[in-house]
Coordinates of C-alpha atoms in Angstrom, one line a residue:
X1 CA -64.1 37.9 228.0
X2 CA -65.0 37.5 224.7
X3 CA -69.4 36.0 226.2
X4 CA -69.4 38.8 228.3
X5 CA -68.9 41.4 225.7
X6 CA -71.9 40.1 222.9
X7 CA -74.8 41.0 225.9
X8 CA -72.8 44.2 226.0
X9 CA -73.1 44.7 221.7
X10 CA -76.9 43.7 221.3
X11 CA -77.8 46.4 223.9
X12 CA -75.7 49.0 222.9
X13 CA -77.1 48.5 219.1
X14 CA -81.0 48.6 220.2
X15 CA -80.2 51.7 222.0
X16 CA -78.4 52.9 219.3
X17 CA -81.7 52.1 217.0
X18 CA -83.9 54.0 219.9
X19 CA -82.5 56.9 218.8
X20 CA -83.1 56.8 215.3
X21 CA -87.0 55.2 215.9
X22 CA -87.8 58.0 217.0
X23 CA -86.4 61.3 215.4
X24 CA -88.6 58.6 212.0
X25 CA -91.6 58.6 213.9
X26 CA -91.3 62.8 214.5
X27 CA -90.5 62.9 210.3
X28 CA -93.3 61.2 208.9
X29 CA -95.0 63.2 212.2
X30 CA -93.9 66.7 210.5
X31 CA -95.8 65.3 207.4
X32 CA -98.7 64.3 208.3
X33 CA -100.9 67.8 207.8
X34 CA -102.6 68.9 211.3
X35 CA -106.4 69.3 210.6
X36 CA -108.1 72.3 210.0
X37 CA -110.0 74.5 213.0
X38 CA -113.5 75.1 212.5
X39 CA -115.4 78.1 211.7
X40 CA -117.2 79.4 214.6
X41 CA -121.2 77.4 215.0
X42 CA -121.7 81.7 214.4
X43 CA -119.4 82.4 212.5
X44 CA -120.4 79.4 209.6
X45 CA -123.9 80.6 210.5
X46 CA -123.3 83.8 208.7
X47 CA -121.6 83.0 206.5
X48 CA -124.3 80.6 205.2
X49 CA -127.0 83.0 205.5
X50 CA -124.9 85.7 203.5
X51 CA -124.4 83.2 200.6
X52 CA -127.9 82.1 200.4
X53 CA -129.2 86.2 200.3
X54 CA -126.6 87.0 198.2
X55 CA -127.8 84.1 195.1
X56 CA -131.7 85.9 196.8
X57 CA -129.9 89.2 195.4
X58 CA -128.7 87.7 192.4
X59 CA -131.8 85.5 191.8
X60 CA -133.8 88.3 191.9
X61 CA -132.4 90.5 189.6
X62 CA -131.4 89.1 186.3
X63 CA -133.9 85.9 187.0
X64 CA -137.0 85.3 188.5
X65 CA -139.5 87.9 190.8
X66 CA -142.4 87.7 192.6
X67 CA -145.5 90.0 192.2
X68 CA -148.8 89.6 193.4
X69 CA -152.4 91.1 191.8
X70 CA -154.2 94.0 193.7
X71 CA -157.3 94.3 191.6
X72 CA -159.4 92.5 189.6
X73 CA -159.0 93.2 186.1
X74 CA -157.4 90.0 185.4
X75 CA -160.2 87.7 186.4
X76 CA -160.4 84.6 185.4
X77 CA -156.8 85.1 184.3
X78 CA -155.7 86.0 187.5
X79 CA -158.1 86.7 190.3
X80 CA -156.8 89.3 193.3
X81 CA -154.6 88.5 196.5
X82 CA -152.9 86.0 194.3
X83 CA -148.6 85.4 194.5
X84 CA -147.4 85.4 190.5
X85 CA -143.9 84.2 189.1
X86 CA -142.6 86.8 187.0
X87 CA -139.1 85.8 184.2
X88 CA -137.3 88.3 184.1
X89 CA -135.5 86.6 181.1
X90 CA -138.2 88.6 178.6
X91 CA -137.9 90.6 177.1
X92 CA -133.6 90.0 176.5
X93 CA -133.2 85.8 176.0
X94 CA -136.0 85.1 175.0
X95 CA -138.7 88.3 172.8
X96 CA -141.9 89.6 174.0
X97 CA -145.2 87.8 171.8
X98 CA -148.5 89.2 171.6
X99 CA -150.6 87.5 174.5
X100 CA -147.9 87.3 176.4
X101 CA -149.2 88.3 179.9
X102 CA -147.0 91.4 181.4
X103 CA -145.3 93.3 184.3
X104 CA -144.6 96.1 184.0
X105 CA -143.4 99.7 185.9
X106 CA -145.9 101.8 186.3
X107 CA -145.8 104.0 182.4
X108 CA -147.0 107.8 184.0
X109 CA -149.0 107.4 187.4
X110 CA -151.6 105.2 186.2
X111 CA -151.4 103.8 189.6
X112 CA -153.2 106.2 192.2
X113 CA -151.5 106.0 195.7
X114 CA -148.2 103.8 197.1
X115 CA -148.9 101.7 200.0
X116 CA -145.5 101.7 201.4
X117 CA -146.2 105.8 201.9
X118 CA -146.8 104.8 205.0
X119 CA -146.5 101.3 205.3
X120 CA -148.4 99.2 208.6
X121 CA -145.8 96.7 210.1
X122 CA -146.4 94.4 207.8
X123 CA -146.2 96.3 204.5
X124 CA -143.0 97.3 206.1
X125 CA -141.5 93.2 206.6
X126 CA -143.3 93.1 202.1
X127 CA -140.4 95.6 201.5
X128 CA -137.4 94.3 203.7
X129 CA -138.1 90.7 202.3
X130 CA -139.1 92.6 198.2
X131 CA -135.4 93.7 198.4
X132 CA -134.1 89.9 198.2
X133 CA -137.0 88.5 196.0
X134 CA -138.3 86.5 199.1
X135 CA -142.1 88.6 198.7
X136 CA -144.1 90.3 196.3
X137 CA -143.2 93.9 195.6
X138 CA -145.4 95.7 197.7
X139 CA -145.1 98.8 196.3
X140 CA -148.0 99.0 193.4
X141 CA -146.1 100.9 191.4
X142 CA -146.2 97.6 188.7
X143 CA -148.8 96.9 187.1
X144 CA -149.9 93.6 185.1
X145 CA -152.0 93.5 181.8
X146 CA -151.6 91.2 178.6
X147 CA -149.8 92.4 175.9
X148 CA -152.3 92.7 172.9
X149 CA -149.9 95.1 170.3
X150 CA -146.4 95.1 168.8
X151 CA -144.4 98.6 167.4
X152 CA -145.9 98.4 164.2
X153 CA -149.8 96.4 165.2
X154 CA -152.7 98.9 164.3
X155 CA -154.7 97.6 167.0
X156 CA -158.3 98.9 166.9
X157 CA -162.5 98.2 168.3
X158 CA -164.8 99.8 166.1
X159 CA -167.0 100.8 168.5
X160 CA -168.3 99.3 172.7
X161 CA -168.6 95.8 173.1
X162 CA -167.4 95.4 170.7
X163 CA -164.6 93.0 168.8
X164 CA -160.9 93.7 169.3
X165 CA -159.2 93.9 165.7
X166 CA -154.7 93.5 165.4
X167 CA -153.5 94.1 162.1
X168 CA -157.2 93.9 160.5
X169 CA -157.2 90.7 162.3
X170 CA -160.8 89.8 164.4
X171 CA -159.6 87.9 167.3
X172 CA -160.4 85.2 168.9
X173 CA -159.9 85.7 173.9
X174 CA -160.7 82.9 175.4
X175 CA -159.0 84.4 178.2
X176 CA -161.0 87.0 178.4
X177 CA -163.9 87.7 180.6
X178 CA -166.4 86.5 178.4
X179 CA -169.4 87.9 181.1
X180 CA -168.2 91.8 179.1
X181 CA -167.8 92.7 176.0
X182 CA -163.9 92.6 174.3
X183 CA -163.6 96.7 174.4
X184 CA -164.8 99.4 177.5
X185 CA -164.3 102.3 174.5
X186 CA -163.1 102.5 171.0
X187 CA -160.1 103.3 170.0
X188 CA -158.1 103.1 167.2
X189 CA -154.4 103.0 167.3
X190 CA -150.7 102.3 165.9
X191 CA -148.2 101.5 168.5
X192 CA -145.3 103.6 168.1
X193 CA -141.9 102.2 168.0
X194 CA -140.3 101.4 171.4
X195 CA -144.2 101.2 172.9
X196 CA -146.7 98.0 173.6
X197 CA -150.2 97.9 174.0
X198 CA -151.6 96.0 176.8
X199 CA -155.3 95.4 178.3
X200 CA -157.0 93.6 181.0
X201 CA -158.2 90.1 180.5
X202 CA -161.5 91.9 182.6
X203 CA -161.8 94.2 179.5
X204 CA -164.8 96.0 181.5
X205 CA -162.6 96.7 185.1
X206 CA -158.9 97.3 183.8
X207 CA -157.5 101.4 183.7
X208 CA -155.6 99.7 181.4
X209 CA -153.7 100.8 177.7
X210 CA -157.9 101.8 176.0
X211 CA -159.0 103.2 178.9
X212 CA -156.6 105.6 180.2
X213 CA -156.3 106.1 176.2
X214 CA -159.9 107.7 175.5
X215 CA -159.6 109.2 179.1
X216 CA -157.3 111.6 177.0
X217 CA -153.7 110.5 178.1
X218 CA -150.9 108.4 176.9
X219 CA -152.3 104.5 176.5
X220 CA -148.6 103.6 175.3
X221 CA -145.8 101.3 177.0
X222 CA -142.4 101.9 176.5
X223 CA -140.6 98.6 175.8
X224 CA -137.8 99.8 178.3
X225 CA -140.3 100.0 181.6
X226 CA -142.0 95.8 181.1
X227 CA -140.2 94.1 183.5
X228 CA -141.0 90.6 182.5
X229 CA -143.5 87.9 181.1
X230 CA -145.2 85.9 184.3
X231 CA -145.3 82.5 184.3
X232 CA -147.1 80.5 187.0
X233 CA -149.3 81.2 189.6
X234 CA -147.7 79.9 192.7
X235 CA -150.0 81.6 195.6
X236 CA -152.3 80.3 196.9
X237 CA -151.7 76.4 196.3
X238 CA -155.4 76.0 194.9
X239 CA -154.3 78.1 191.8
X240 CA -150.7 77.0 191.5
X241 CA -150.1 76.3 187.8
X242 CA -148.9 78.3 184.5
X243 CA -151.6 80.8 182.8
X244 CA -151.9 78.9 179.6
X245 CA -150.8 80.3 176.2
X246 CA -152.7 84.3 175.0
X247 CA -150.6 83.7 171.9
X248 CA -152.5 81.2 170.2
X249 CA -155.3 83.7 170.2
X250 CA -153.0 85.7 168.1
X251 CA -151.9 83.1 165.3
X252 CA -153.4 84.1 162.7
X253 CA -153.1 88.0 162.7
X254 CA -149.9 89.5 160.1
X255 CA -146.1 91.0 161.9
X256 CA -147.7 94.1 160.3
X257 CA -150.1 95.7 159.2

């Protein structure tokens, strides 16, 4: 009788343990975090594109913006159809200096016509891409020139073909077209407050501050119109590189005349 009862107790203990083990396993399983459902491919792609476009817009708005060169007014520094990158941290985070190559909004109808008035399919594509900084602005409502005079500066050319002076100092300008003289017209101006004086490096082929002043128009550019400082040529690849340091030509120029 005793012998027969032992196996029954063993079986009973085993049966009692099984539910406890199952409960323990269920408890552990409940604690284990489930796998996160994967985002559908189309939604993942859409989110990635939106984030990329948002970053591009922020970069264009606050950091850099591409532009292209439509004319020969800045030869030999910039050639026609060059693509440049412009830092929008100058002016603002960094100060402007004489000799900087700057891009600015057309101050007073300096540019006749607009490429976007009757755009071709190519221009339409560029207009869309330019909104997010993926292509240069095709509207041609911006100009690129070299900053020659800051507010308060006295800028002059005594005669056509003569040297350019700033605050009484004659400039040596290696960045200009050496086949032509530094001045296409005679002028004598003092730059007003909140304005700058700009000139093209190809002086005799540039509708710049000096040319507009000679036509009886306003040759000064509001500082608020300045988009930024041109830093590099990024296209074509054969022209890739920085724009040099035009500030060296103004080293001896005093702050005020």
